[in-house]
Amino acid sequence: MVNVEFVGAMRQYAATCAGCHAADGSGSLKGPAIAKVPGTIARSDEDLMRIVRDGVPGRGMPGVKAIGEERIAAVVRYLRVLQGASGDPTHRDKA
């Protein structure tokens, strides 16, 4: 059976991030790789949520505050899955 939370997180990542960072997080001409980069993997979930929410001024990364904290958290949980940290999108607490 498919985990509904996982599917929702995957869909939110696809809608919010994949256009620049690619569906697998490997990056594109529009945005850097985020799935296998040690510096990104080392960031806390809280820091990643801030980046997703507020963007990165001057680097072309828009914030997506309008989607709300729950969906931002889903994006970060799915990113952790892409990073290979766990098959469970709820595996990691905020560091």
mmCIF file with all atom_site columns, C-alpha atoms in Angstrom:
data_model
loop_
_atom_site.group_PDB
_atom_site.id
_atom_site.type_symbol
_atom_site.label_atom_id
_atom_site.label_alt_id
_atom_site.label_comp_id
_atom_site.label_asym_id
_atom_site.label_entity_id
_atom_site.label_seq_id
_atom_site.pdbx_PDB_ins_code
_atom_site.Cartn_x
_atom_site.Cartn_y
_atom_site.Cartn_z
_atom_site.occupancy
_atom_site.B_iso_or_equiv
_atom_site.pdbx_formal_charge
_atom_site.auth_seq_id
_atom_site.auth_comp_id
_atom_site.auth_asym_id
_atom_site.auth_atom_id
_atom_site.pdbx_PDB_model_num
ATOM 1  C CA . MET A 1 1  ? 0.000  0.000  0.000   1.00 0.00 ? 1  MET A CA 1
ATOM 2  C CA . VAL A 1 2  ? 1.262  3.452  -0.890  1.00 0.00 ? 2  VAL A CA 1
ATOM 3  C CA . ASN A 1 3  ? 1.853  5.884  1.965   1.00 0.00 ? 3  ASN A CA 1
ATOM 4  C CA . VAL A 1 4  ? -0.516 8.823  1.303   1.00 0.00 ? 4  VAL A CA 1
ATOM 5  C CA . GLU A 1 5  ? 1.798  11.260 3.111   1.00 0.00 ? 5  GLU A CA 1
ATOM 6  C CA . PHE A 1 6  ? 4.729  10.159 0.938   1.00 0.00 ? 6  PHE A CA 1
ATOM 7  C CA . VAL A 1 7  ? 2.722  10.611 -2.262  1.00 0.00 ? 7  VAL A CA 1
ATOM 8  C CA . GLY A 1 8  ? 1.628  14.071 -1.136  1.00 0.00 ? 8  GLY A CA 1
ATOM 9  C CA . ALA A 1 9  ? 5.220  15.039 -0.345  1.00 0.00 ? 9  ALA A CA 1
ATOM 10 C CA . MET A 1 10 ? 6.393  13.731 -3.710  1.00 0.00 ? 10 MET A CA 1
ATOM 11 C CA . ARG A 1 11 ? 3.690  15.710 -5.529  1.00 0.00 ? 11 ARG A CA 1
ATOM 12 C CA . GLN A 1 12 ? 4.521  18.888 -3.635  1.00 0.00 ? 12 GLN A CA 1
ATOM 13 C CA . TYR A 1 13 ? 8.214  18.515 -4.492  1.00 0.00 ? 13 TYR A CA 1
ATOM 14 C CA . ALA A 1 14 ? 7.293  17.945 -8.149  1.00 0.00 ? 14 ALA A CA 1
ATOM 15 C CA . ALA A 1 15 ? 5.122  21.055 -8.215  1.00 0.00 ? 15 ALA A CA 1
ATOM 16 C CA . THR A 1 16 ? 7.437  23.300 -6.214  1.00 0.00 ? 16 THR A CA 1
ATOM 17 C CA . CYS A 1 17 ? 11.025 22.201 -6.809  1.00 0.00 ? 17 CYS A CA 1
ATOM 18 C CA . ALA A 1 18 ? 11.468 19.766 -9.679  1.00 0.00 ? 18 ALA A CA 1
ATOM 19 C CA . GLY A 1 19 ? 11.198 22.451 -12.364 1.00 0.00 ? 19 GLY A CA 1
ATOM 20 C CA . CYS A 1 20 ? 14.611 23.769 -11.322 1.00 0.00 ? 20 CYS A CA 1
ATOM 21 C CA . HIS A 1 21 ? 16.221 20.992 -9.258  1.00 0.00 ? 21 HIS A CA 1
ATOM 22 C CA . ALA A 1 22 ? 14.962 18.032 -11.384 1.00 0.00 ? 22 ALA A CA 1
ATOM 23 C CA . ALA A 1 23 ? 12.597 15.284 -10.294 1.00 0.00 ? 23 ALA A CA 1
ATOM 24 C CA . ASP A 1 24 ? 15.479 13.354 -8.714  1.00 0.00 ? 24 ASP A CA 1
ATOM 25 C CA . GLY A 1 25 ? 17.194 16.392 -7.179  1.00 0.00 ? 25 GLY A CA 1
ATOM 26 C CA . SER A 1 26 ? 20.151 16.118 -9.577  1.00 0.00 ? 26 SER A CA 1
ATOM 27 C CA . GLY A 1 27 ? 19.851 19.740 -10.679 1.00 0.00 ? 27 GLY A CA 1
ATOM 28 C CA . SER A 1 28 ? 19.477 21.446 -14.041 1.00 0.00 ? 28 SER A CA 1
ATOM 29 C CA . LEU A 1 29 ? 20.495 24.628 -15.803 1.00 0.00 ? 29 LEU A CA 1
ATOM 30 C CA . LYS A 1 30 ? 17.924 26.438 -13.631 1.00 0.00 ? 30 LYS A CA 1
ATOM 31 C CA . GLY A 1 31 ? 18.942 25.111 -10.220 1.00 0.00 ? 31 GLY A CA 1
ATOM 32 C CA . PRO A 1 32 ? 21.723 23.188 -8.488  1.00 0.00 ? 32 PRO A CA 1
ATOM 33 C CA . ALA A 1 33 ? 21.731 19.571 -7.422  1.00 0.00 ? 33 ALA A CA 1
ATOM 34 C CA . ILE A 1 34 ? 20.254 19.144 -3.953  1.00 0.00 ? 34 ILE A CA 1
ATOM 35 C CA . ALA A 1 35 ? 19.949 15.379 -3.502  1.00 0.00 ? 35 ALA A CA 1
ATOM 36 C CA . LYS A 1 36 ? 23.560 14.209 -3.325  1.00 0.00 ? 36 LYS A CA 1
ATOM 37 C CA . VAL A 1 37 ? 25.480 17.345 -2.333  1.00 0.00 ? 37 VAL A CA 1
ATOM 38 C CA . PRO A 1 38 ? 27.106 16.842 1.095   1.00 0.00 ? 38 PRO A CA 1
ATOM 39 C CA . GLY A 1 39 ? 26.565 20.474 2.092   1.00 0.00 ? 39 GLY A CA 1
ATOM 40 C CA . THR A 1 40 ? 22.836 20.217 1.455   1.00 0.00 ? 40 THR A CA 1
ATOM 41 C CA . ILE A 1 41 ? 22.557 16.829 3.125   1.00 0.00 ? 41 ILE A CA 1
ATOM 42 C CA . ALA A 1 42 ? 24.308 18.214 6.230   1.00 0.00 ? 42 ALA A CA 1
ATOM 43 C CA . ARG A 1 43 ? 21.825 21.070 6.663   1.00 0.00 ? 43 ARG A CA 1
ATOM 44 C CA . SER A 1 44 ? 19.197 20.686 9.349   1.00 0.00 ? 44 SER A CA 1
ATOM 45 C CA . ASP A 1 45 ? 15.569 20.213 8.367   1.00 0.00 ? 45 ASP A CA 1
ATOM 46 C CA . GLU A 1 46 ? 14.855 23.593 9.971   1.00 0.00 ? 46 GLU A CA 1
ATOM 47 C CA . ASP A 1 47 ? 17.472 25.279 7.762   1.00 0.00 ? 47 ASP A CA 1
ATOM 48 C CA . LEU A 1 48 ? 16.114 23.585 4.630   1.00 0.00 ? 48 LEU A CA 1
ATOM 49 C CA . MET A 1 49 ? 12.599 24.692 5.555   1.00 0.00 ? 49 MET A CA 1
ATOM 50 C CA . ARG A 1 50 ? 13.820 28.263 5.903   1.00 0.00 ? 50 ARG A CA 1
ATOM 51 C CA . ILE A 1 51 ? 15.462 28.103 2.470   1.00 0.00 ? 51 ILE A CA 1
ATOM 52 C CA . VAL A 1 52 ? 12.330 26.689 0.858   1.00 0.00 ? 52 VAL A CA 1
ATOM 53 C CA . ARG A 1 53 ? 10.127 29.235 2.652   1.00 0.00 ? 53 ARG A CA 1
ATOM 54 C CA . ASP A 1 54 ? 12.267 32.350 2.170   1.00 0.00 ? 54 ASP A CA 1
ATOM 55 C CA . GLY A 1 55 ? 14.306 31.481 -0.915  1.00 0.00 ? 55 GLY A CA 1
ATOM 56 C CA . VAL A 1 56 ? 17.911 32.506 -1.454  1.00 0.00 ? 56 VAL A CA 1
ATOM 57 C CA . PRO A 1 57 ? 18.099 36.186 -2.403  1.00 0.00 ? 57 PRO A CA 1
ATOM 58 C CA . GLY A 1 58 ? 20.540 36.918 -5.186  1.00 0.00 ? 58 GLY A CA 1
ATOM 59 C CA . ARG A 1 59 ? 20.803 33.264 -6.219  1.00 0.00 ? 59 ARG A CA 1
ATOM 60 C CA . GLY A 1 60 ? 17.600 32.894 -8.222  1.00 0.00 ? 60 GLY A CA 1
ATOM 61 C CA . MET A 1 61 ? 15.888 30.704 -5.634  1.00 0.00 ? 61 MET A CA 1
ATOM 62 C CA . PRO A 1 62 ? 12.394 32.039 -4.929  1.00 0.00 ? 62 PRO A CA 1
ATOM 63 C CA . GLY A 1 63 ? 10.713 31.389 -1.623  1.00 0.00 ? 63 GLY A CA 1
ATOM 64 C CA . VAL A 1 64 ? 7.411  29.550 -1.544  1.00 0.00 ? 64 VAL A CA 1
ATOM 65 C CA . LYS A 1 65 ? 6.024  30.828 1.747   1.00 0.00 ? 65 LYS A CA 1
ATOM 66 C CA . ALA A 1 66 ? 2.522  30.880 0.214   1.00 0.00 ? 66 ALA A CA 1
ATOM 67 C CA . ILE A 1 67 ? 2.269  27.067 0.207   1.00 0.00 ? 67 ILE A CA 1
ATOM 68 C CA . GLY A 1 68 ? 2.350  27.003 4.022   1.00 0.00 ? 68 GLY A CA 1
ATOM 69 C CA . GLU A 1 69 ? 4.510  25.317 6.643   1.00 0.00 ? 69 GLU A CA 1
ATOM 70 C CA . GLU A 1 70 ? 2.933  21.870 6.285   1.00 0.00 ? 70 GLU A CA 1
ATOM 71 C CA . ARG A 1 71 ? 3.698  21.666 2.579   1.00 0.00 ? 71 ARG A CA 1
ATOM 72 C CA . ILE A 1 72 ? 7.155  23.143 3.063   1.00 0.00 ? 72 ILE A CA 1
ATOM 73 C CA . ALA A 1 73 ? 7.844  20.404 5.616   1.00 0.00 ? 73 ALA A CA 1
ATOM 74 C CA . ALA A 1 74 ? 6.593  17.833 3.083   1.00 0.00 ? 74 ALA A CA 1
ATOM 75 C CA . VAL A 1 75 ? 9.071  19.151 0.504   1.00 0.00 ? 75 VAL A CA 1
ATOM 76 C CA . VAL A 1 76 ? 11.924 18.751 2.997   1.00 0.00 ? 76 VAL A CA 1
ATOM 77 C CA . ARG A 1 77 ? 10.796 15.237 3.958   1.00 0.00 ? 77 ARG A CA 1
ATOM 78 C CA . TYR A 1 78 ? 10.751 14.235 0.300   1.00 0.00 ? 78 TYR A CA 1
ATOM 79 C CA . LEU A 1 79 ? 14.169 15.810 -0.276  1.00 0.00 ? 79 LEU A CA 1
ATOM 80 C CA . ARG A 1 80 ? 15.499 13.596 2.522   1.00 0.00 ? 80 ARG A CA 1
ATOM 81 C CA . VAL A 1 81 ? 14.144 10.572 0.659   1.00 0.00 ? 81 VAL A CA 1
ATOM 82 C CA . LEU A 1 82 ? 15.887 11.720 -2.531  1.00 0.00 ? 82 LEU A CA 1
ATOM 83 C CA . GLN A 1 83 ? 19.080 12.080 -0.510  1.00 0.00 ? 83 GLN A CA 1
ATOM 84 C CA . GLY A 1 84 ? 18.800 8.405  0.341   1.00 0.00 ? 84 GLY A CA 1
ATOM 85 C CA . ALA A 1 85 ? 18.494 9.069  4.044   1.00 0.00 ? 85 ALA A CA 1
ATOM 86 C CA . SER A 1 86 ? 15.442 6.828  4.412   1.00 0.00 ? 86 SER A CA 1
ATOM 87 C CA . GLY A 1 87 ? 12.566 5.287  2.545   1.00 0.00 ? 87 GLY A CA 1
ATOM 88 C CA . ASP A 1 88 ? 10.300 6.806  5.185   1.00 0.00 ? 88 ASP A CA 1
ATOM 89 C CA . PRO A 1 89 ? 9.544  10.477 4.482   1.00 0.00 ? 89 PRO A CA 1
ATOM 90 C CA . THR A 1 90 ? 9.011  11.125 8.206   1.00 0.00 ? 90 THR A CA 1
ATOM 91 C CA . HIS A 1 91 ? 12.339 9.647  9.322   1.00 0.00 ? 91 HIS A CA 1
ATOM 92 C CA . ARG A 1 92 ? 14.191 12.712 10.442  1.00 0.00 ? 92 ARG A CA 1
ATOM 93 C CA . ASP A 1 93 ? 13.486 15.152 13.228  1.00 0.00 ? 93 ASP A CA 1
ATOM 94 C CA . LYS A 1 94 ? 14.525 18.762 13.010  1.00 0.00 ? 94 LYS A CA 1
ATOM 95 C CA . ALA A 1 95 ? 18.166 19.053 13.939  1.00 0.00 ? 95 ALA A CA 1
#
